Short mmCIF file of C-alpha atoms and ligand atoms in Angstrom, two decimals:
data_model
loop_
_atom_site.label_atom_id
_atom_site.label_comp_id
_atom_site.label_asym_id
_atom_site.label_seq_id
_atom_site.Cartn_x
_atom_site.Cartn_y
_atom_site.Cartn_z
CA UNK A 277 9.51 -1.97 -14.10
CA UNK A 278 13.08 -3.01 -13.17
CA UNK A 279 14.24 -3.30 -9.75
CA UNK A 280 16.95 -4.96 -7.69
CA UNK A 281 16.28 -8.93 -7.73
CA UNK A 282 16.66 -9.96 -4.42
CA UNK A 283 17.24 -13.89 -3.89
CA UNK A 284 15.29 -13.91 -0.89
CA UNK A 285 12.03 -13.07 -3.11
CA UNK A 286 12.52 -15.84 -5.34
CA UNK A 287 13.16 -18.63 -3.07
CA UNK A 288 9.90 -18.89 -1.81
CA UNK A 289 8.23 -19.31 -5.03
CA UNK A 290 10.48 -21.57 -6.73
CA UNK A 291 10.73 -23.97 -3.64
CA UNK A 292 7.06 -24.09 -3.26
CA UNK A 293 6.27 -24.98 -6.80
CA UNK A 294 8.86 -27.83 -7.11
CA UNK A 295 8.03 -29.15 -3.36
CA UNK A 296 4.58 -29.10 -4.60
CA UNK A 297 5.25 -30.75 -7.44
CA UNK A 298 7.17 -33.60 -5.56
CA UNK A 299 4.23 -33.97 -3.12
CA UNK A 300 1.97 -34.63 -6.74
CA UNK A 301 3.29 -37.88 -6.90
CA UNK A 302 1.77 -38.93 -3.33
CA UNK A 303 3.70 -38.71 -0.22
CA UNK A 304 6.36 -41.06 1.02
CA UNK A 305 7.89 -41.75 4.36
CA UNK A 306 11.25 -40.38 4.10
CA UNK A 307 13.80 -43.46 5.34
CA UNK A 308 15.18 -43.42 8.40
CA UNK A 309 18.95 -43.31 7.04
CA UNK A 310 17.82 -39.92 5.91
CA UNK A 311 16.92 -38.38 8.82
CA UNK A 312 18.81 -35.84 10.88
CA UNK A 313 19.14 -34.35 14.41
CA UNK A 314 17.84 -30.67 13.10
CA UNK A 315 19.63 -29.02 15.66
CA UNK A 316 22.58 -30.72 14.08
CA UNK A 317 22.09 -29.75 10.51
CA UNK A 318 21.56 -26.23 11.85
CA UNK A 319 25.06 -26.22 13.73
CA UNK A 320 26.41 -27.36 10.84
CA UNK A 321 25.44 -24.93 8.29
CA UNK A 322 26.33 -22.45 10.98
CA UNK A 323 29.88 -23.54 10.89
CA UNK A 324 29.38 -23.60 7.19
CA UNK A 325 28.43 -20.25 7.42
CA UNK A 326 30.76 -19.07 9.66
CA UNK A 327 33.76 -20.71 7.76
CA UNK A 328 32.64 -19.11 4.31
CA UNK A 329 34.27 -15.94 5.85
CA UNK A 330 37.35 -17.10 4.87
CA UNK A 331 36.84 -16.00 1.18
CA UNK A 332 37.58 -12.36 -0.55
CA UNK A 333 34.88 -10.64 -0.68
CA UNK A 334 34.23 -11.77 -5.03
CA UNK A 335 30.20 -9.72 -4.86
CA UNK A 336 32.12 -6.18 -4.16
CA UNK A 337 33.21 -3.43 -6.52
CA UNK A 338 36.50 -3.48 -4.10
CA UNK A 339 37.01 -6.68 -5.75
CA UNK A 340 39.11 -6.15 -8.27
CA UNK A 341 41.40 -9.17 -8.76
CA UNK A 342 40.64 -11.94 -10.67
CA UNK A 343 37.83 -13.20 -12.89
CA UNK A 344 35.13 -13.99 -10.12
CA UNK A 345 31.64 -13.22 -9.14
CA UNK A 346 28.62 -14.53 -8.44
CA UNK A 347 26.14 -15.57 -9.76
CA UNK A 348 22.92 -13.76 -11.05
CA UNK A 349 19.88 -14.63 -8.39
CA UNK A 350 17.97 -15.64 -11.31
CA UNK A 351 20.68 -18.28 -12.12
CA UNK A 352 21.15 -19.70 -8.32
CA UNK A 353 16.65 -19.63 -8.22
CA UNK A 354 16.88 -21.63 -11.35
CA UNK A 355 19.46 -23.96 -10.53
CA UNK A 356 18.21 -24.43 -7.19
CA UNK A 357 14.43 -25.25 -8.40
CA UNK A 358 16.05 -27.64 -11.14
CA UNK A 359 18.43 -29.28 -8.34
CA UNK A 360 15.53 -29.94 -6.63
CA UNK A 361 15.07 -32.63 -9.25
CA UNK A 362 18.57 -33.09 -10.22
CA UNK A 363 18.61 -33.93 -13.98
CA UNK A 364 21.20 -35.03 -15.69
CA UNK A 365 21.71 -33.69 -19.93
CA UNK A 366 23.58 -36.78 -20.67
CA UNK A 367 20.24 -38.47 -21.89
CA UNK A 368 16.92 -37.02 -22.73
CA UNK A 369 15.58 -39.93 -20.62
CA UNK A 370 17.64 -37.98 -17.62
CA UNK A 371 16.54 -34.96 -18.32
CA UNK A 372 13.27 -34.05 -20.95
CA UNK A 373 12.55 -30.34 -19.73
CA UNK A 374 16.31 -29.32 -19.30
CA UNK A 375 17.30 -30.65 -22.66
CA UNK A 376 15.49 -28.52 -24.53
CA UNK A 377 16.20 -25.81 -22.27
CA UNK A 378 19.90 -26.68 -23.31
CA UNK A 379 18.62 -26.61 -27.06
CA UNK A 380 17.48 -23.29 -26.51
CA UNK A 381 20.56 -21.58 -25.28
CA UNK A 382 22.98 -23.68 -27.42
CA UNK A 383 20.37 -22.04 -30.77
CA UNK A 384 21.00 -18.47 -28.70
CA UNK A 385 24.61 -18.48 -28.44
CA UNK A 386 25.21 -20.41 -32.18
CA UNK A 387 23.12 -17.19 -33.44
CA UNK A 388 25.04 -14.99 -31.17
CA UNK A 389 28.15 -16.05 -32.87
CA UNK A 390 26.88 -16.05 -36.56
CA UNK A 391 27.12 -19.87 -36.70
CA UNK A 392 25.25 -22.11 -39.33
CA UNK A 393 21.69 -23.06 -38.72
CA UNK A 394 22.91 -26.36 -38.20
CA UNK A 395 25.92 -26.82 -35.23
CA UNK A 396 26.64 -29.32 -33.41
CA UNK A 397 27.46 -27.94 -29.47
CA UNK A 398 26.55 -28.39 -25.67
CA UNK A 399 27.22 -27.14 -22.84
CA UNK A 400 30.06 -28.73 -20.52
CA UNK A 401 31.39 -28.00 -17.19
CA UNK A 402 34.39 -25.96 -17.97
CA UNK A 403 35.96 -24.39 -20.42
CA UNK A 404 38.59 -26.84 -20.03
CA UNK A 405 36.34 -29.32 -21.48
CA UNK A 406 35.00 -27.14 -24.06
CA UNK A 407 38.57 -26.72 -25.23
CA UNK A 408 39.33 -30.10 -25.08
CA UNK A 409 36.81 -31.50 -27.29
CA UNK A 410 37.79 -28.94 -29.97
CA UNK A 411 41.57 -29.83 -29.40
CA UNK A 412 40.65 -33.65 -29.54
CA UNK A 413 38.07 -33.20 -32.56
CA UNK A 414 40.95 -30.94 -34.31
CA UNK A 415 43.77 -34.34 -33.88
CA UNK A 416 40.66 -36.65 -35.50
CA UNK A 417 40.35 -34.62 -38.65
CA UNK A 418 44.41 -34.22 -38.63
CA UNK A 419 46.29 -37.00 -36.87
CA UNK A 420 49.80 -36.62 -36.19
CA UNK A 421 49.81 -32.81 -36.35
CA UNK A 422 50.14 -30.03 -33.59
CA UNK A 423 48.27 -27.25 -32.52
CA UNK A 424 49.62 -23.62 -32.28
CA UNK A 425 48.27 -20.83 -29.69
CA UNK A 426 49.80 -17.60 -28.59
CA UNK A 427 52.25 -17.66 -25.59
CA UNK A 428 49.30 -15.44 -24.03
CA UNK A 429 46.92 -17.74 -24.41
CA UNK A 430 45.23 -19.94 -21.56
CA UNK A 431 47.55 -23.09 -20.12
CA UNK A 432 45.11 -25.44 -20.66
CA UNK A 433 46.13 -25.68 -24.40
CA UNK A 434 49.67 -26.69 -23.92
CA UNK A 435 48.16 -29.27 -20.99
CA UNK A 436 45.47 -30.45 -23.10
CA UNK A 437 48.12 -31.12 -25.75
CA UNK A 438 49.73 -33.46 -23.40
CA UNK A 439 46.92 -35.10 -22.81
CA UNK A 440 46.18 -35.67 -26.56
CA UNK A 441 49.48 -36.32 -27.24
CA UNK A 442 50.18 -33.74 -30.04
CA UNK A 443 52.91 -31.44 -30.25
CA UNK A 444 52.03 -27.58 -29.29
CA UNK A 445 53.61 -24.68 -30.76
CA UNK A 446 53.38 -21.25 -28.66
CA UNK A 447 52.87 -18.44 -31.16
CA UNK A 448 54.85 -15.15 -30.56
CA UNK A 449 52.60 -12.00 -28.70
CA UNK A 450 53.30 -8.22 -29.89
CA UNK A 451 53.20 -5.03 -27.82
CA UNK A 452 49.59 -6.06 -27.45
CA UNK A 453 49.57 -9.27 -26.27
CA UNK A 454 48.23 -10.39 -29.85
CA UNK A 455 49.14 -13.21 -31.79
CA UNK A 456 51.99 -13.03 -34.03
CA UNK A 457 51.03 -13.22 -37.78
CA UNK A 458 54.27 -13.61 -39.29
CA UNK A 459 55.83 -15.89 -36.16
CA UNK A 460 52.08 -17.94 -37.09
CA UNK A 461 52.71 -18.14 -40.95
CA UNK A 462 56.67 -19.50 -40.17
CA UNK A 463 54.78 -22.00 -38.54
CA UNK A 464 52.14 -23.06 -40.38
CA UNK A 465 54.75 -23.06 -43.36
CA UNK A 466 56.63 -26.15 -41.90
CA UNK A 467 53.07 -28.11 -42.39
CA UNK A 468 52.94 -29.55 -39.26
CA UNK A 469 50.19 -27.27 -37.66
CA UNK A 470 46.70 -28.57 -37.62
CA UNK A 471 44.30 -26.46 -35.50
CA UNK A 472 45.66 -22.90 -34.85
CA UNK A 473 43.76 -21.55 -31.41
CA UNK A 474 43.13 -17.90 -31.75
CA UNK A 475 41.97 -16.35 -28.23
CA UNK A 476 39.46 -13.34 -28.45
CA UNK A 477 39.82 -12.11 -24.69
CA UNK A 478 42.99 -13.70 -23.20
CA UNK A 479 42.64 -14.53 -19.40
CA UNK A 480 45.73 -12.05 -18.44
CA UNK A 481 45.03 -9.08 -20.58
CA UNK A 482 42.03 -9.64 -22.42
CA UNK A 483 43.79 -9.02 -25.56
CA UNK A 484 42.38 -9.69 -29.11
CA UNK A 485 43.96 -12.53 -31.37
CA UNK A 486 43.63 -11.16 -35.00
CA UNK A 487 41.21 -13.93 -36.00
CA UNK A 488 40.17 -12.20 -38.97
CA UNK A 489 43.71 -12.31 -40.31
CA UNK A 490 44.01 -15.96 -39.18
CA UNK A 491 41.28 -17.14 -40.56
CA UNK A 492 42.49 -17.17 -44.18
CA UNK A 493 46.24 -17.93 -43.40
CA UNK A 494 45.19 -20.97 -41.09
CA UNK A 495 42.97 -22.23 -44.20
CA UNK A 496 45.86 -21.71 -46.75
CA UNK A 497 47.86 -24.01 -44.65
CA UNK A 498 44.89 -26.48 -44.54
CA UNK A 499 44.64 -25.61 -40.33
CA UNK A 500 41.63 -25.45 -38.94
CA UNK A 501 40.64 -22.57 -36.93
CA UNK A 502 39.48 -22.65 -33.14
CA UNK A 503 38.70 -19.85 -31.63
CA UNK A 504 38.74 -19.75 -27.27
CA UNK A 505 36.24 -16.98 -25.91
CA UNK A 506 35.73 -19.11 -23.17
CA UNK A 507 36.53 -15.55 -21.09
CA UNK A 508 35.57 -13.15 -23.93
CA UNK A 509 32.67 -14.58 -25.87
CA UNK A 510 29.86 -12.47 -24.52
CA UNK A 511 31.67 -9.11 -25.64
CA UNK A 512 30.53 -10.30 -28.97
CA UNK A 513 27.41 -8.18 -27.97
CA UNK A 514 28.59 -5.21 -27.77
CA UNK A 515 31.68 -6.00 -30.60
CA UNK A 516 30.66 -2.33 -32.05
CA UNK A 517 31.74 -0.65 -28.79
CA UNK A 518 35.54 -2.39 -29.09
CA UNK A 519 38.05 -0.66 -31.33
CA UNK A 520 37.20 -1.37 -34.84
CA UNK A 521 40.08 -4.02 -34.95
CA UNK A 522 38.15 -6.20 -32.34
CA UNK A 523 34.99 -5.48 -33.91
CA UNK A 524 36.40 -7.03 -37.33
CA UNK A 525 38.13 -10.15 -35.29
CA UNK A 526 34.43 -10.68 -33.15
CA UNK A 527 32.78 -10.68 -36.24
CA UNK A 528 35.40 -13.36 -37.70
CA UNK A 529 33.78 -15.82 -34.99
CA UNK A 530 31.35 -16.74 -37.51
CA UNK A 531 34.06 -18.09 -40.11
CA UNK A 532 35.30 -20.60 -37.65
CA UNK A 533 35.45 -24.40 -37.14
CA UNK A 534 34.89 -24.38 -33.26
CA UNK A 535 33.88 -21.41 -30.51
CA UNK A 536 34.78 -22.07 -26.80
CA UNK A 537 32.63 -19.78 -24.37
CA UNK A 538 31.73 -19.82 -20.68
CA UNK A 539 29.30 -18.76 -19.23
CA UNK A 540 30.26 -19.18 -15.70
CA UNK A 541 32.84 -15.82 -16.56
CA UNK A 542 30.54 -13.50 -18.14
CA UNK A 543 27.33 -15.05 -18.64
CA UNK A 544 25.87 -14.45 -14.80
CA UNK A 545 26.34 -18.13 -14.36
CA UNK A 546 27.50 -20.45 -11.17
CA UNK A 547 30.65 -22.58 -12.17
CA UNK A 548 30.02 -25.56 -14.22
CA UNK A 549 28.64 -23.84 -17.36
CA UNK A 550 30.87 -23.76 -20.47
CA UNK A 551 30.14 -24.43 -23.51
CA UNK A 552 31.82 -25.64 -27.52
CA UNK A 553 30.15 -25.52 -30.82
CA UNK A 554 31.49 -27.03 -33.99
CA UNK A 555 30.10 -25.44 -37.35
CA UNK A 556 30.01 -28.87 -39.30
CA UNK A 557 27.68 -31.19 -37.84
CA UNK A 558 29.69 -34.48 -39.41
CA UNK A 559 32.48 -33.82 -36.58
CA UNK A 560 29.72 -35.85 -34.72
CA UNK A 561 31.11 -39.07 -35.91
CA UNK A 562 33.90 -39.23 -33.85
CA UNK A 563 31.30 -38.88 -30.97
CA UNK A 564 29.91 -41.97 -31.63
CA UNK A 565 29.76 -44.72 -28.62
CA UNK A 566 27.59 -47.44 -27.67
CA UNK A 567 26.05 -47.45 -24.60
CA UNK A 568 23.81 -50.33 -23.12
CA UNK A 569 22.26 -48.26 -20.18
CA UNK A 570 21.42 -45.17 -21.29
CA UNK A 571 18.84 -44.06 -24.06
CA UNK A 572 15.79 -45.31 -24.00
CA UNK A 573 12.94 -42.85 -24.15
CA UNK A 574 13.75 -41.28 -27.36
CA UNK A 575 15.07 -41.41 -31.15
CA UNK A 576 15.87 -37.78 -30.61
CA UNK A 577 20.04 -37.09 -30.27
CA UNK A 578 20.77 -37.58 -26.52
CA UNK A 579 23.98 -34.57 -25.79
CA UNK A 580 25.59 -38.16 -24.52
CA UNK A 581 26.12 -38.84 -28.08
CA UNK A 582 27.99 -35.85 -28.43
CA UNK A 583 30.37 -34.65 -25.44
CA UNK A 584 32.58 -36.42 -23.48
CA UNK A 585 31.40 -35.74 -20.25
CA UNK A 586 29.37 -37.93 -19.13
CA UNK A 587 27.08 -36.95 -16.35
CA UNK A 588 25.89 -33.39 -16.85
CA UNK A 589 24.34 -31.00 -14.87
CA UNK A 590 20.56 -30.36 -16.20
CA UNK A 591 20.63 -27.62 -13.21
CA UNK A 592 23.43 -25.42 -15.41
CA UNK A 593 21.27 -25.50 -18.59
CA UNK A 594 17.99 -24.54 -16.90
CA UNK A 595 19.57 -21.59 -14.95
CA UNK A 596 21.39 -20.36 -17.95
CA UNK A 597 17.97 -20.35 -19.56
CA UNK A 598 16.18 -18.31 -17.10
CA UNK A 599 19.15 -16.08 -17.17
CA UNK A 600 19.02 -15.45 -20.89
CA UNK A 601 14.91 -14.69 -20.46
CA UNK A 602 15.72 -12.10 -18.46
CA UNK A 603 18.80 -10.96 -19.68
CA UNK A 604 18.79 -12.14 -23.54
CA UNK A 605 21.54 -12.01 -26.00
CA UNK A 606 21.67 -8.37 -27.13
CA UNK A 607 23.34 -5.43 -26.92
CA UNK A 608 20.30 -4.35 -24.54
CA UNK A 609 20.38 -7.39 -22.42
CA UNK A 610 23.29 -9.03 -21.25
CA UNK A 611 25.35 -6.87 -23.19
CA UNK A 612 24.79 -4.31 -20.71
CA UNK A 613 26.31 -5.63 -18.01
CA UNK A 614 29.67 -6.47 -20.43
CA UNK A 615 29.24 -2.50 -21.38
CA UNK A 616 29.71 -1.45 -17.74
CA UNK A 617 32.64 -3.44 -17.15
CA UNK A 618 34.45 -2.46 -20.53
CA UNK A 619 33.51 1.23 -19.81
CA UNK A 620 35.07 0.37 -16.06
CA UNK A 621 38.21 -0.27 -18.00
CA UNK A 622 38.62 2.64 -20.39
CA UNK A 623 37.24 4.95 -17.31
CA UNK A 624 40.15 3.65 -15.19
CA UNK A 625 42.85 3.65 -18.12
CA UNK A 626 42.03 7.29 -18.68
CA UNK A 627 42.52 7.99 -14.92
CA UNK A 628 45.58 6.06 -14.76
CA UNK A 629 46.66 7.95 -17.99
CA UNK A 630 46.91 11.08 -16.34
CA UNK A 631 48.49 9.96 -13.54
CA UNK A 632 51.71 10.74 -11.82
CA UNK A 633 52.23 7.77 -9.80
CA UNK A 634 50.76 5.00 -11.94
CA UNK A 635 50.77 4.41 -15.80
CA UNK A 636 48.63 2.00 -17.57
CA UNK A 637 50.28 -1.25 -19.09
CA UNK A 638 48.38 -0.95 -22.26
CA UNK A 639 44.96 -0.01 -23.38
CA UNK A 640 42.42 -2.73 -21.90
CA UNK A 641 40.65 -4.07 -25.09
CA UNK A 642 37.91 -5.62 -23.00
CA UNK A 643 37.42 -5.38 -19.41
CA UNK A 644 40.76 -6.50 -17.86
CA UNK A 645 43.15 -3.47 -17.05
CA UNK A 646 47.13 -4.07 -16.23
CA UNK A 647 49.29 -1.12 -14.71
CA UNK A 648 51.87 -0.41 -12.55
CA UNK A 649 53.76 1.69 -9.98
CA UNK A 650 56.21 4.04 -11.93
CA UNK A 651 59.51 2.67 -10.34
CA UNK A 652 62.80 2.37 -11.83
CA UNK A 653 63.88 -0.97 -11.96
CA UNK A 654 62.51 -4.35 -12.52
CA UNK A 655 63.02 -5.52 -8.30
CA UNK A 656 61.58 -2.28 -7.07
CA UNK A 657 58.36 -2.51 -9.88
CA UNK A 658 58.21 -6.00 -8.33
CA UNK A 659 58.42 -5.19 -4.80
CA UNK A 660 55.99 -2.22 -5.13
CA UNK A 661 53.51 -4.31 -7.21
CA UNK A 662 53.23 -6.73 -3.99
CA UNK A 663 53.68 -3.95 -1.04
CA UNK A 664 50.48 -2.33 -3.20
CA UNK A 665 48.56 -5.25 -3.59
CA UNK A 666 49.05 -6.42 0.09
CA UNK A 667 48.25 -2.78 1.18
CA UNK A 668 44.95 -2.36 -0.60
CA UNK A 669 44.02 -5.26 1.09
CA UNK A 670 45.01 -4.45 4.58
CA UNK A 671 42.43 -2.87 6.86
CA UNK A 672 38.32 -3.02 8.02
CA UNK A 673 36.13 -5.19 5.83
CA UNK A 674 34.96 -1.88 3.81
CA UNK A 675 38.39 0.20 3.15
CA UNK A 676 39.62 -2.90 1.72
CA UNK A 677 40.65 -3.47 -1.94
CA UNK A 678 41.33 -6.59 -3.83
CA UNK A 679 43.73 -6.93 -6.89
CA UNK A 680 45.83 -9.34 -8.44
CA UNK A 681 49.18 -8.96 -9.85
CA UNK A 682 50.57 -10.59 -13.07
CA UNK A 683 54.14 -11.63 -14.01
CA UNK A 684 55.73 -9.63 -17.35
CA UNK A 685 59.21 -9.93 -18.41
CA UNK A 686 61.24 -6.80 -19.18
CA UNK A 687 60.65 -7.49 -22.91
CA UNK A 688 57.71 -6.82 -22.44
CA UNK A 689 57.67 -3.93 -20.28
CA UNK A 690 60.37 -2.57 -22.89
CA UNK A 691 57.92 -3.17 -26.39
CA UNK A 692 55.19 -1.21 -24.40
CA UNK A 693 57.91 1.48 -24.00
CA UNK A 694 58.49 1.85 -20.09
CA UNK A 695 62.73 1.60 -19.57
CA UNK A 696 63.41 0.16 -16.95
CA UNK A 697 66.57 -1.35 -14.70
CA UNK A 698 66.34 -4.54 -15.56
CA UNK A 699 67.86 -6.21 -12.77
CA UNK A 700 65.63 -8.91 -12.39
CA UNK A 701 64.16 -11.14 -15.10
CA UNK A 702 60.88 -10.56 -14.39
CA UNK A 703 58.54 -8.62 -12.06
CA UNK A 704 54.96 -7.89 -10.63
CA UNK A 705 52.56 -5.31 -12.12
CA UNK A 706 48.78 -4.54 -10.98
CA UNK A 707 45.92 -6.65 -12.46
CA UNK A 708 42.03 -5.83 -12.40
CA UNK A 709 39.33 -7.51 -14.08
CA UNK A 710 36.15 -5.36 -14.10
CA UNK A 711 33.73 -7.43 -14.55
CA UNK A 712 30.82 -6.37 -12.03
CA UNK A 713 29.15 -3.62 -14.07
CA UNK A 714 29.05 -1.56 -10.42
CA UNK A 715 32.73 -1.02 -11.67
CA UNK A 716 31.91 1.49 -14.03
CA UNK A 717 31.78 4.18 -11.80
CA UNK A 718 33.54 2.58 -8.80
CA UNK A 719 36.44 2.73 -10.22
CA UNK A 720 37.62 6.86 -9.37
CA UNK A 721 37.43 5.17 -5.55
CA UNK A 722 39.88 2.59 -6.50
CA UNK A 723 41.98 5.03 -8.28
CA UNK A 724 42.15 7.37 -5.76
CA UNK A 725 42.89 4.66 -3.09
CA UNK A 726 45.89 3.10 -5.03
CA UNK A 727 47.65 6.60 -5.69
CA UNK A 728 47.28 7.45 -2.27
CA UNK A 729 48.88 4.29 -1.44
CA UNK A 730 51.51 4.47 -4.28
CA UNK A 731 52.52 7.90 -2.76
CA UNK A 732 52.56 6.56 0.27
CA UNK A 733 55.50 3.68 -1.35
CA UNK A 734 57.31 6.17 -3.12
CA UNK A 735 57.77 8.19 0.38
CA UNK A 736 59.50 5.26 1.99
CA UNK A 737 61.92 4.79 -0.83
C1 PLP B 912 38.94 -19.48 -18.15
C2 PLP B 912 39.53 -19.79 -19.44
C3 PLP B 912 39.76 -21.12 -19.84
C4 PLP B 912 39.51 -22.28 -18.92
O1 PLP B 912 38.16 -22.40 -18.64
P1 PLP B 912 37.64 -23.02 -17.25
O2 PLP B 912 36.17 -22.77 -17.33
O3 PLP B 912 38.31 -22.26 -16.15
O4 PLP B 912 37.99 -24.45 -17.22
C5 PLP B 912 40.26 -21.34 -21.11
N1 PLP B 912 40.53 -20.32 -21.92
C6 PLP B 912 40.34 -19.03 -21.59
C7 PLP B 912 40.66 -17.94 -22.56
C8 PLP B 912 39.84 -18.73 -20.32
O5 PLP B 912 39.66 -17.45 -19.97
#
């Protein structure tokens, strides 16, 4: 029968089994450089404790800012019982049990995405380096080209370009925050474009790249096609609950060279859980490194052969697994809790619809909303965006309410038709990512609580 999972209730057992396990091996005297004043450690984690306060409160439905929450308690149980052991996925030597725990979830998440029977992927510790190695793996198989990505798409493309030392090209958005087709096929004409990134959940507005439509422009151009979920992947599960546009592009996933996702946003995981996957397995050859330390135990491929991380949490892989036993990839497991949040975000939108003091920016494709105090000029948008979001925030631990704000020029403001004074060049609007499935029907509170306070705003004007 389901019921709440309370961390408490796990920690015994897992603790127990992998101090037991320890003790197997015959006891030791733990050295004396080890040892500690207890009532020391104890004031310590008190003041650990006690300075953790400082933080916004990322567990509560009030939270509605930016893309944070904790982790599952199955997740910090499994992690914790691993840690207890501390394996590292570089080698199989490192790590025996949480490499194939990692071969598990990699199989899970290849089938998730429709991807061959044969990938080559692992996890990583961002989606930094998840994008990375598709970036780097794109400038192998076309040297001396440049990649192109939407102008909505996450920074660590144009960065990681630097790094690589390839040119970037940042692809026009619509009214949508979507790629540009025809800005991408101007592009790709001049023949200088060698991976096109197509986002399927961008990090501001969780808008949808058209990567069905890219797909077969990129490959007339002779691009390859990476595709960045590192935010959006999981909503592949419930892809027939997004508009059928996003449905087609989510489906598109399978067609493509590499797939970034992480599971640290939307897969119940602690930070230091992303994960790549390449559809042709020969991309491993530019991989290849020799190491005298490492591999010993085993013929079998080592994930050390093919990332460029290093050192590797076996922790991350083992707590993702337990996750996905518990919550596997369907529309009835994990895609619940993505279900909740993107019915948070259509629940709110049609509040915020109806609304005389607030209007949405656009219509949330996944589970990030945008929207804004109806003002009449660009400053006064801007200045009521902060007053709101500083506001919400004001007050005892439970009347407060935490958003973000995001930047939009008036261009922008102006394609999604709102006519503004533009007196300024750009300006504030509201942010929320829903992404605690509580949200779903949380959100009337939050509504109610930001008109009141936008009423308040307009009074003093
Ligand atoms: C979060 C995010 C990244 C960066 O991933 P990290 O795990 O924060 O390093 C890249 N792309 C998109 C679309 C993201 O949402």
């Amino acid at each position: 029968m389901a019921q709440e999972i309370k961390l408490t209730d796990l920690l015994p057992q897992v603790v127990g089994a992998i101090s037991a396990l320890k003790d197997s091996y015959g006891n030791f005297e733990v050295h004396s450089s080890q040892q500690a004043d207890m009532a020391k450690v104890q004031g310590v984690l008190l003041e650990l404790t006690d300075r953790l306060e400082n933080n916004f409160p990322y567990f509560h439905p009030n939270y509605a800012g930016q893309m944070l929450k904790p982790p599952h308690p199955v997740a910090i149980a499994a992690y914790l019982a691993t840690m207890m052991i501390n394996p590292n996925n570089h080698s199989i030597d490192g790590g025996p049990a949480t490499t194939m725990m990692e071969r598990e979830v990699l199989r899970d998440m290849a089938n998730m995405f429709g991807y061959p029977e044969q990938f080559l992927g692992h996890l990583t510790w961002s989606g930094t380096t998840a994008n990375l190695e598709a970036l780097w793996i794109g400038r192998e198989i076309h040297p001396g080209k440049g990649i192109a990505h939407s102008k909505d798409s996450h920074y660590t493309h144009s960065r990681m370009s630097e790094v690589l030392n390839i040119e970037s090209i940042g692809i026009q958005t619509d009214e949508f925050g979507r790629m540009d087709l025809n800005h991408l096929e101007t592009e790709l004409a001049k023949g200088q474009i060698g991976t096109v990134v197509a986002t399927l959940g961008t990090t501001g507005l969780g808008a949808i790249d058209p990567l069905a439509d890219i797909i077969p422009l990129a490959r007339r151009y002779g691009a390859r096609v990476h595709v960045d979920t590192a935010y959006g992947g999981f909503f592949k599960l419930i892809e027939n609950h997004l508009d059928a546009d996003g449905a087609r592009h989510f489906a598109a996933i399978a067609q493509s060279d590499s797939v970034v996702v992480d599971p640290h946003k939307h897969g119940l995981q602690p930070y230091g859980c992303g994960a790549v996957f390449f559809s042709d397995i020969t991309i491993g050859r530019f991989y290849k490194h020799d190491s005298p330390y490492t591999y010993f135990a085993s013929d079998d491929l080592h994930f050390g052969e093919i990332q460029l991380e290093c050192s590797r949490a076996g922790a991350s892989a083992a707590a993702l697994w337990a996750t996905l036993k518990v919550f596997p990839l369907t529309e009835d497991g994990l895609g619940k809790v993505l279900l909740a949040g993107r019915n948070a975000a259509l629940n709110w939108h049609s509040l915020l619809e109806k609304s005389d003091v607030l209007s949405p920016y656009q219509k949330p494709e996944l589970d990030i909303i945008a929207y804004l105090p109806n003002a009449s000029s660009m400053s006064q948008l801007d200045h009521m965006s902060h007053e709101l979001f500083l506001r919400a925030a004001d007050g005892d631990r439970k009347d407060q309410i935490h958003l973000a704000t995001y930047v939009v020029k008036p261009e922008a403001l102006r394609a999604r038709g709102f006519k503004l004074n533009e007196d300024a060049q750009q300006a504030r609007i509201m942010r929320s990512v829903l992404m605690k499935p509580e949200q779903e029907h949380w959100v009337g509170n939050l509504h109610t609580h930001l008109e009141a306070l936008t009423k308040q705003l307009i009074g003093e004007n």
